[in-house]
Short mmCIF file of C-alpha atoms and ligand atoms in Angstrom, two decimals:
data_model
loop_
_atom_site.label_atom_id
_atom_site.label_comp_id
_atom_site.label_asym_id
_atom_site.label_seq_id
_atom_site.Cartn_x
_atom_site.Cartn_y
_atom_site.Cartn_z
CA MET A 101 0.00 0.00 0.00
CA GLN A 102 1.43 3.37 -0.99
CA PRO A 103 1.24 6.01 1.75
CA ASP A 104 -1.50 8.64 1.33
CA LYS A 105 -0.60 12.33 1.15
CA ARG A 106 -0.86 12.88 4.90
CA THR A 107 1.26 9.87 5.75
CA GLN A 108 3.81 10.99 3.16
CA THR A 109 4.09 14.37 4.93
CA ILE A 110 4.66 12.54 8.21
CA LEU A 111 7.26 10.27 6.57
CA ASP A 112 9.00 13.40 5.28
CA GLY A 113 8.84 14.92 8.77
CA PHE A 114 10.49 11.81 10.18
CA GLY A 115 13.20 12.06 7.53
CA THR A 116 13.90 15.68 8.54
CA HIS A 117 14.25 14.94 12.24
CA PHE A 118 15.69 11.42 12.43
CA ASP A 119 18.23 9.32 10.57
CA GLY A 120 17.07 6.05 9.09
CA HIS A 121 13.52 4.77 8.98
CA ALA A 122 10.47 4.42 11.18
CA THR A 123 8.97 0.95 11.52
CA HIS A 124 5.30 1.56 12.41
CA LEU A 125 2.44 3.98 12.02
CA ALA A 126 -0.11 4.15 14.86
CA ILE A 127 -3.45 5.74 13.95
CA ALA A 128 -6.22 6.69 16.41
CA PRO A 129 -9.38 8.59 15.41
CA GLY A 130 -11.37 11.41 16.97
CA ARG A 131 -15.07 10.83 17.58
CA VAL A 132 -18.49 12.31 17.34
CA ASN A 133 -21.19 11.21 19.76
CA LEU A 134 -24.61 10.51 18.22
CA ILE A 135 -26.41 10.56 21.55
CA GLY A 136 -25.73 9.87 25.24
CA GLU A 137 -24.15 13.11 26.47
CA HIS A 138 -22.84 13.52 30.01
CA THR A 139 -23.96 9.98 30.74
CA ASP A 140 -20.56 8.21 30.69
CA TYR A 141 -19.44 9.46 34.12
CA ASN A 142 -22.84 8.48 35.49
CA ASP A 143 -22.19 4.81 34.60
CA GLY A 144 -24.65 5.23 31.72
CA PHE A 145 -24.86 4.59 27.98
CA VAL A 146 -23.33 6.39 24.98
CA LEU A 147 -23.53 5.93 21.21
CA PRO A 148 -20.45 7.45 19.54
CA VAL A 149 -18.84 6.84 16.14
CA ALA A 150 -15.15 7.14 15.22
CA LEU A 151 -14.34 9.86 12.67
CA ASP A 152 -12.21 9.72 9.53
CA ARG A 153 -9.96 12.30 11.22
CA ASP A 154 -7.17 11.00 13.40
CA VAL A 155 -3.86 11.40 15.18
CA ARG A 156 -0.92 9.49 13.69
CA VAL A 157 2.35 8.55 15.34
CA LEU A 158 5.11 7.36 13.02
CA PHE A 159 7.77 5.71 15.14
CA ARG A 160 10.41 3.11 15.85
CA SER A 161 11.28 1.61 19.21
CA ARG A 162 14.39 2.56 21.16
CA ALA A 163 16.68 0.33 23.17
CA ASP A 164 16.17 2.47 26.31
CA ARG A 165 13.13 3.89 28.13
CA HIS A 166 13.26 7.30 26.49
CA VAL A 167 10.54 8.92 24.36
CA LYS A 168 11.42 11.54 21.77
CA LEU A 169 8.46 12.72 19.74
CA TYR A 170 8.24 15.67 17.37
CA ALA A 171 4.81 17.24 16.77
CA LEU A 172 4.50 18.42 13.18
CA GLU A 173 1.69 20.93 13.76
CA PHE A 174 3.16 22.43 16.94
CA ASP A 175 6.78 22.29 15.80
CA THR A 176 7.78 21.22 19.33
CA TRP A 177 9.22 18.11 21.01
CA ALA A 178 8.17 15.72 23.77
CA ASP A 179 11.31 14.36 25.39
CA PHE A 180 11.01 12.33 28.59
CA GLU A 181 11.99 9.14 30.39
CA ILE A 182 9.16 6.65 30.93
CA GLY A 183 8.26 6.76 34.61
CA ASN A 184 8.96 10.49 34.98
CA ARG A 185 6.10 11.87 37.08
CA LYS A 186 6.85 15.54 36.49
CA PRO A 187 4.36 17.06 34.03
CA ASN A 188 5.59 19.31 31.25
CA ARG A 189 4.64 22.84 32.36
CA SER A 190 5.45 24.67 29.15
CA GLN A 191 3.36 22.57 26.75
CA LEU A 192 0.29 20.44 27.26
CA TRP A 193 0.46 17.84 24.49
CA PRO A 194 3.50 15.86 25.74
CA ASN A 195 1.64 15.20 29.00
CA TYR A 196 -0.94 13.04 27.24
CA VAL A 197 1.86 10.81 25.96
CA GLN A 198 3.83 10.83 29.21
CA GLY A 199 0.71 10.08 31.29
CA VAL A 200 -0.24 7.11 29.11
CA GLY A 201 3.32 5.76 29.41
CA LEU A 202 3.16 6.02 33.20
CA GLU A 203 -0.19 4.29 33.34
CA LEU A 204 0.88 1.39 31.12
CA ALA A 205 4.04 0.92 33.20
CA GLU A 206 1.89 0.82 36.32
CA LEU A 207 -0.24 -1.88 34.74
CA GLY A 208 2.88 -4.03 34.45
CA VAL A 209 3.76 -3.55 30.76
CA GLN A 210 7.55 -4.01 30.29
CA MET A 211 8.01 -0.59 28.74
CA GLN A 212 10.37 0.32 25.95
CA GLY A 213 10.96 3.84 24.61
CA PHE A 214 10.21 5.03 21.10
CA GLU A 215 10.97 7.97 18.84
CA GLY A 216 9.16 9.52 15.94
CA VAL A 217 6.74 12.12 14.67
CA VAL A 218 3.14 12.88 15.63
CA SER A 219 0.57 14.66 13.50
CA GLY A 220 -3.18 15.07 13.69
CA ASN A 221 -6.12 16.45 11.73
CA VAL A 222 -8.77 16.18 14.45
CA PRO A 223 -9.72 19.83 15.11
CA ARG A 224 -8.22 20.70 18.49
CA GLY A 225 -10.30 21.99 21.39
CA SER A 226 -13.49 21.46 19.39
CA GLY A 227 -15.15 18.62 21.27
CA LEU A 228 -14.10 15.92 18.76
CA SER A 229 -11.63 14.25 21.14
CA SER A 230 -8.26 15.13 19.69
CA SER A 231 -6.78 14.46 23.17
CA ALA A 232 -8.18 10.93 23.39
CA ALA A 233 -6.91 10.28 19.85
CA LEU A 234 -3.41 11.36 20.89
CA GLU A 235 -3.57 9.20 24.03
CA ILE A 236 -4.66 6.11 22.13
CA ALA A 237 -2.16 6.58 19.29
CA ALA A 238 0.57 6.97 21.95
CA ALA A 239 -0.68 3.87 23.82
CA LYS A 240 -0.46 1.85 20.61
CA ALA A 241 3.09 3.12 20.00
CA PHE A 242 4.11 2.19 23.56
CA LEU A 243 2.59 -1.30 23.33
CA THR A 244 4.10 -1.96 19.90
CA SER A 245 7.53 -0.80 21.09
CA ALA A 246 7.21 -3.07 24.13
CA LYS A 247 6.17 -5.93 21.78
CA GLN A 248 3.04 -6.30 23.90
CA ILE A 249 0.34 -5.05 21.57
CA HIS A 250 -2.15 -7.59 22.99
CA ALA A 251 -1.25 -7.06 26.65
CA LEU A 252 -4.49 -5.16 27.28
CA THR A 253 -7.98 -5.60 25.88
CA GLY A 254 -9.54 -2.60 24.10
CA PRO A 255 -11.64 -1.61 27.13
CA GLN A 256 -8.58 -1.94 29.42
CA LEU A 257 -6.55 0.26 27.09
CA ALA A 258 -9.34 2.86 27.03
CA ARG A 259 -9.52 2.77 30.85
CA ALA A 260 -5.74 3.26 31.12
CA ALA A 261 -5.83 6.28 28.80
CA GLN A 262 -8.78 7.78 30.68
CA LYS A 263 -6.90 7.33 33.95
CA ALA A 264 -3.85 9.06 32.46
CA GLU A 265 -6.03 12.01 31.45
CA ASN A 266 -7.77 12.14 34.86
CA GLU A 267 -4.68 11.77 36.99
CA PHE A 268 -1.70 13.04 35.00
CA VAL A 269 -3.24 15.70 32.76
CA GLY A 270 -5.84 16.58 35.42
CA VAL A 271 -8.96 16.51 33.23
CA ASN A 272 -11.82 14.66 34.87
CA CYS A 273 -13.31 13.12 31.70
CA GLY A 274 -15.37 9.94 31.41
CA ILE A 275 -14.39 6.93 29.29
CA MET A 276 -16.39 7.49 26.09
CA ASP A 277 -13.73 9.22 23.99
CA GLN A 278 -10.88 6.79 24.66
CA PHE A 279 -13.23 3.84 24.22
CA ILE A 280 -14.52 4.78 20.79
CA SER A 281 -11.07 5.86 19.60
CA THR A 282 -9.80 2.38 20.51
CA LEU A 283 -12.73 0.24 19.43
CA GLY A 284 -14.63 2.18 16.75
CA GLU A 285 -15.61 0.27 13.62
CA GLU A 286 -16.10 1.37 10.06
CA GLY A 287 -19.81 1.73 9.22
CA HIS A 288 -20.88 1.35 12.85
CA ALA A 289 -21.69 3.27 15.97
CA LEU A 290 -20.86 1.64 19.32
CA LEU A 291 -23.39 1.32 22.11
CA ILE A 292 -21.17 1.41 25.19
CA ASP A 293 -22.24 0.50 28.69
CA CYS A 294 -19.92 2.77 30.66
CA ARG A 295 -20.33 0.70 33.82
CA SER A 296 -19.58 -2.83 32.63
CA LEU A 297 -17.62 -1.62 29.56
CA ASP A 298 -19.60 -4.09 27.45
CA TYR A 299 -20.29 -2.77 23.99
CA GLN A 300 -22.35 -3.56 20.96
CA ARG A 301 -21.76 -2.61 17.33
CA VAL A 302 -24.74 -0.80 15.85
CA PRO A 303 -24.70 -0.73 12.02
CA PHE A 304 -24.95 2.82 10.74
CA PRO A 305 -27.64 2.71 8.04
CA ASP A 306 -27.01 3.60 4.38
CA GLY A 307 -29.94 6.02 4.14
CA VAL A 308 -28.47 8.65 6.47
CA SER A 309 -25.20 10.55 7.00
CA LEU A 310 -23.58 12.71 9.65
CA VAL A 311 -22.73 16.39 9.27
CA ILE A 312 -20.67 18.03 12.00
CA GLY A 313 -20.67 21.79 12.50
CA ASN A 314 -17.79 23.38 14.39
CA THR A 315 -19.00 26.64 15.98
CA LYS A 316 -15.39 27.89 16.31
CA ALA A 317 -16.60 29.57 19.50
CA SER A 318 -14.41 29.55 22.61
CA ARG A 319 -15.00 26.77 25.16
CA SER A 320 -13.42 28.61 28.08
CA LEU A 321 -16.07 27.53 30.61
CA ALA A 322 -15.92 23.88 29.65
CA GLY A 323 -13.49 22.61 32.33
CA SER A 324 -14.97 24.18 35.45
CA ALA A 325 -18.59 23.67 34.41
CA TYR A 326 -17.89 20.04 33.50
CA ASN A 327 -16.60 19.34 37.00
CA GLU A 328 -19.53 21.21 38.52
CA ARG A 329 -22.01 19.05 36.55
CA ARG A 330 -20.26 15.89 37.72
CA ALA A 331 -20.48 17.05 41.32
CA GLN A 332 -24.19 17.89 40.95
CA CYS A 333 -24.87 14.38 39.62
CA GLU A 334 -23.01 12.84 42.55
CA ASP A 335 -24.95 15.07 44.93
CA GLY A 336 -28.19 13.86 43.31
CA VAL A 337 -27.19 10.22 43.88
CA ARG A 338 -26.32 10.91 47.54
CA ARG A 339 -29.71 12.53 48.16
CA LEU A 340 -31.72 9.94 46.22
CA LYS A 341 -30.08 7.17 48.24
CA ALA A 342 -32.30 8.19 51.16
CA ALA A 343 -35.20 6.64 49.24
CA LEU A 344 -33.30 4.31 46.89
CA PRO A 345 -30.44 2.91 49.01
CA GLU A 346 -29.31 0.38 46.39
CA ILE A 347 -28.33 2.97 43.74
CA THR A 348 -24.67 3.84 43.15
CA ALA A 349 -25.03 6.10 40.10
CA LEU A 350 -27.76 7.89 38.12
CA ARG A 351 -27.64 4.91 35.76
CA ASP A 352 -29.62 3.00 38.39
CA VAL A 353 -32.52 5.48 38.46
CA ASN A 354 -35.47 5.55 36.05
CA LEU A 355 -37.76 8.50 35.28
CA GLU A 356 -40.63 7.28 37.48
CA GLU A 357 -38.31 6.90 40.46
CA LEU A 358 -36.81 10.31 39.85
CA GLU A 359 -40.27 11.91 39.75
CA ALA A 360 -41.42 10.00 42.84
CA HIS A 361 -38.45 11.31 44.87
CA ARG A 362 -38.16 14.73 43.32
CA SER A 363 -38.75 16.41 46.69
CA LEU A 364 -35.37 15.10 47.90
CA LEU A 365 -33.53 17.24 45.35
CA PRO A 366 -32.83 20.97 45.04
CA SER A 367 -34.34 22.12 41.74
CA THR A 368 -31.01 22.52 39.86
CA VAL A 369 -29.82 19.08 40.94
CA TYR A 370 -33.20 17.65 39.95
CA ARG A 371 -32.87 19.08 36.44
CA ARG A 372 -29.31 17.76 36.08
CA CYS A 373 -30.54 14.30 37.12
CA ARG A 374 -33.51 14.52 34.78
CA HIS A 375 -31.18 15.15 31.86
CA VAL A 376 -29.00 12.13 32.65
CA VAL A 377 -31.88 9.75 33.36
CA SER A 378 -33.84 10.78 30.27
CA GLU A 379 -30.70 10.75 28.09
CA ASN A 380 -29.92 7.13 28.99
CA ASP A 381 -33.44 6.26 27.92
CA ARG A 382 -32.99 8.17 24.64
CA VAL A 383 -29.81 6.22 23.87
CA HIS A 384 -31.69 2.91 23.99
CA ARG A 385 -34.58 4.29 21.96
CA THR A 386 -32.13 5.61 19.37
CA VAL A 387 -30.50 2.21 18.97
CA GLU A 388 -33.91 0.57 18.50
CA ALA A 389 -34.98 3.24 16.00
CA LEU A 390 -31.72 2.87 14.01
CA GLU A 391 -32.22 -0.88 13.88
CA ARG A 392 -35.79 -0.42 12.61
CA GLY A 393 -34.68 2.21 10.09
CA ASP A 394 -36.92 4.82 11.75
CA PHE A 395 -34.64 7.79 11.02
CA ARG A 396 -37.34 10.38 11.77
CA LEU A 397 -37.49 9.10 15.32
CA VAL A 398 -33.68 9.10 15.61
CA GLY A 399 -33.75 12.76 14.55
CA GLN A 400 -36.46 13.58 17.08
CA LEU A 401 -34.48 11.90 19.86
CA MET A 402 -31.39 13.93 18.90
CA ASP A 403 -33.48 17.12 18.97
CA ALA A 404 -34.84 16.16 22.40
CA SER A 405 -31.30 15.47 23.61
CA HIS A 406 -30.25 18.98 22.60
CA GLY A 407 -33.25 20.49 24.39
CA SER A 408 -32.41 18.58 27.55
CA LEU A 409 -28.73 19.58 27.39
CA ARG A 410 -29.74 23.21 26.85
CA ASP A 411 -32.54 23.54 29.41
CA ASP A 412 -31.88 20.92 32.11
CA TYR A 413 -28.13 20.37 31.95
CA GLU A 414 -27.34 23.94 30.81
CA VAL A 415 -24.24 23.08 28.78
CA SER A 416 -25.28 24.62 25.46
CA SER A 417 -24.30 28.09 24.31
CA ASP A 418 -25.64 30.71 21.96
CA ALA A 419 -23.23 29.49 19.27
CA LEU A 420 -24.30 25.84 19.68
CA ASP A 421 -27.99 26.74 19.62
CA LYS A 422 -27.44 28.80 16.45
CA MET A 423 -25.50 25.93 14.87
CA VAL A 424 -28.27 23.45 15.63
CA GLU A 425 -30.85 25.90 14.25
CA ALA A 426 -28.79 26.38 11.08
CA MET A 427 -28.60 22.60 10.61
CA ARG A 428 -32.32 22.14 11.13
CA GLY A 429 -32.94 24.87 8.58
CA HIS A 430 -32.32 22.40 5.74
CA PRO A 431 -35.11 19.89 4.96
CA GLY A 432 -32.54 17.07 4.66
CA CYS A 433 -31.75 17.43 8.37
CA LEU A 434 -33.58 14.86 10.49
CA GLY A 435 -32.28 16.09 13.85
CA ALA A 436 -29.35 17.93 15.41
CA ARG A 437 -27.73 18.34 18.79
CA LEU A 438 -24.60 19.57 20.48
CA THR A 439 -21.98 16.83 20.81
CA GLY A 440 -19.25 16.41 23.43
CA ALA A 441 -19.05 18.37 26.65
CA GLY A 442 -20.76 21.52 25.26
CA PHE A 443 -20.14 25.26 25.90
CA GLY A 444 -18.89 25.61 22.33
CA GLY A 445 -17.24 23.05 20.10
CA CYS A 446 -19.41 21.08 17.70
CA ALA A 447 -22.95 20.03 16.90
CA VAL A 448 -23.87 16.91 14.94
CA ALA A 449 -26.77 16.49 12.52
CA LEU A 450 -28.31 13.34 11.12
CA VAL A 451 -29.19 14.07 7.49
CA GLN A 452 -30.71 12.13 4.62
CA ALA A 453 -27.94 10.53 2.56
CA GLY A 454 -27.21 12.67 -0.49
CA THR A 455 -28.05 15.98 1.21
CA GLU A 456 -24.78 16.32 3.18
CA LYS A 457 -23.21 18.90 0.87
CA GLU A 458 -26.34 21.03 0.67
CA VAL A 459 -26.69 20.93 4.44
CA ARG A 460 -23.05 21.98 4.74
CA GLU A 461 -23.65 24.98 2.46
CA LYS A 462 -26.80 25.93 4.33
CA VAL A 463 -24.98 25.73 7.66
CA GLN A 464 -22.05 27.80 6.45
CA GLU A 465 -24.35 30.52 5.25
CA ALA A 466 -26.94 30.53 8.05
CA TYR A 467 -24.50 30.14 10.94
CA ALA A 468 -22.11 32.77 9.62
CA LYS A 469 -25.03 35.18 9.31
CA ALA A 470 -26.39 34.44 12.78
CA MET A 471 -23.06 34.52 14.62
CA ASN A 472 -20.83 36.63 12.43
CA LEU A 473 -18.36 33.75 12.71
CA TRP A 474 -17.24 31.37 9.97
CA PRO A 475 -17.90 27.75 10.97
CA GLU A 476 -16.13 24.64 9.78
CA VAL A 477 -18.34 21.79 8.59
CA TYR A 478 -17.15 18.18 8.35
CA ILE A 479 -18.79 15.22 6.68
CA SER A 480 -17.44 11.94 8.04
CA PRO A 481 -18.57 8.34 7.68
CA PRO A 482 -18.31 6.16 10.81
CA SER A 483 -14.70 4.98 10.62
CA SER A 484 -12.32 2.46 12.19
CA GLY A 485 -10.81 2.65 15.63
CA ALA A 486 -7.11 2.64 16.42
CA ARG A 487 -4.68 0.45 14.50
CA VAL A 488 -0.95 0.03 13.92
CA LEU A 489 0.44 -0.45 10.42
CA PRO A 490 3.93 -1.91 10.02
CA LEU A 491 6.16 -0.23 7.46
CA VAL A 492 8.16 -2.47 5.20
CA SER A 493 11.12 -1.81 2.89
CA GLY A 494 10.26 -1.18 -0.77
CA GLY A 495 8.38 1.49 -2.73
CA SER A 496 9.88 4.60 -4.27
CA ASP A 497 10.99 6.05 -0.92
CA GLY A 498 12.08 2.72 0.48
CA ARG A 499 8.99 2.47 2.70
CA THR A 500 5.49 1.18 2.12
CA LEU A 501 2.68 0.47 4.51
CA ARG A 502 1.41 -2.99 5.17
CA GLY A 503 -2.17 -2.44 6.18
C1 GLA B 676 -16.26 15.06 27.16
C2 GLA B 676 -15.67 13.94 28.01
C3 GLA B 676 -16.48 12.65 27.84
C4 GLA B 676 -17.97 12.90 28.06
C5 GLA B 676 -18.45 14.10 27.24
C6 GLA B 676 -19.87 14.47 27.53
O1 GLA B 676 -16.10 14.73 25.80
O2 GLA B 676 -14.33 13.69 27.64
O3 GLA B 676 -15.99 11.66 28.72
O4 GLA B 676 -18.25 13.08 29.42
O5 GLA B 676 -17.63 15.23 27.46
O6 GLA B 676 -20.73 13.47 27.14
#
């Protein structure tokens, strides 16, 4: 297989910064979540798909425990010893790699260093999980270098990367992003049970497509508000336990129970809980509707999810609401909602197959007019999760990909 244009640029980057050749290319995608927002850290259900945008690490192993990685887009280096617990204070991105290395070492992987080049085309800071993609691509590079690519199952690998992000980078995310980046499948969404980590492939039907609108609006509130929402959910569980002692997370509560014990909750906490409980229910209904081919209903459930995130969970923003409105403004759009943590970033629309480009044009025009801001719009089929391609000698540049 001849390298594509992007891989060729990365191969050239390797040639500029290292002598000799790399041996492997690790690829890990970003994601978009169809439905199931802010449910993962409540032990609930999510339904993401992997994108055709990814982070790639082109590398070869080293004989020592050192990592030397050059980031093409940032034009900066990560340079650390595996096991070093001191975060990089001047740049953020190396910490994702370093944290994953630490976590894998703690899980007992006999670590080996590696060196190479990293490059990504997942829009950064846009709610499409560029960080999880970097973590998973790095994890694959570590495991390949250690010759232990099967040491962890996919869910274990996702858990390790999540832990690295929680503990080393200091971002309190759930497991959805790392999970789908590891285990995504072409042409499928994944229904993930974020408690048991069981998952089910849900075929993405031919009759519909996904259009993703990037608001390009700042997400400055995202971190603090995310943690506040998590705390409110935990508070809700603590209070509901007075009536429902067996529950450990909002996953264990249904809508009737929530209504019956509403008086135990302050009104804001009640609304946060109502979002999570109703969203879990919408995830299951979406899977059933997709399986039946009832795309209208899928669209309605996505619309309802957005309403719940906006009114009950309060994580939307003017830009996201305008983006969703712009998407719904085209008749090919069956439903639209914010995707990811919220407060900016992206919205996702389910559209009738064949209307993607028209919807994109409509969104560009209508959103730009409403917000005086030029959006980016991506059309992506559900794509594969992370993989590692070995490079072999041969081809015009002496390297081809076996994949
Ligand atoms: C971010 C987090 C995920 C998830 C979503 C909201 O993307 O990384 O774990 O909580 O927000 O659904």
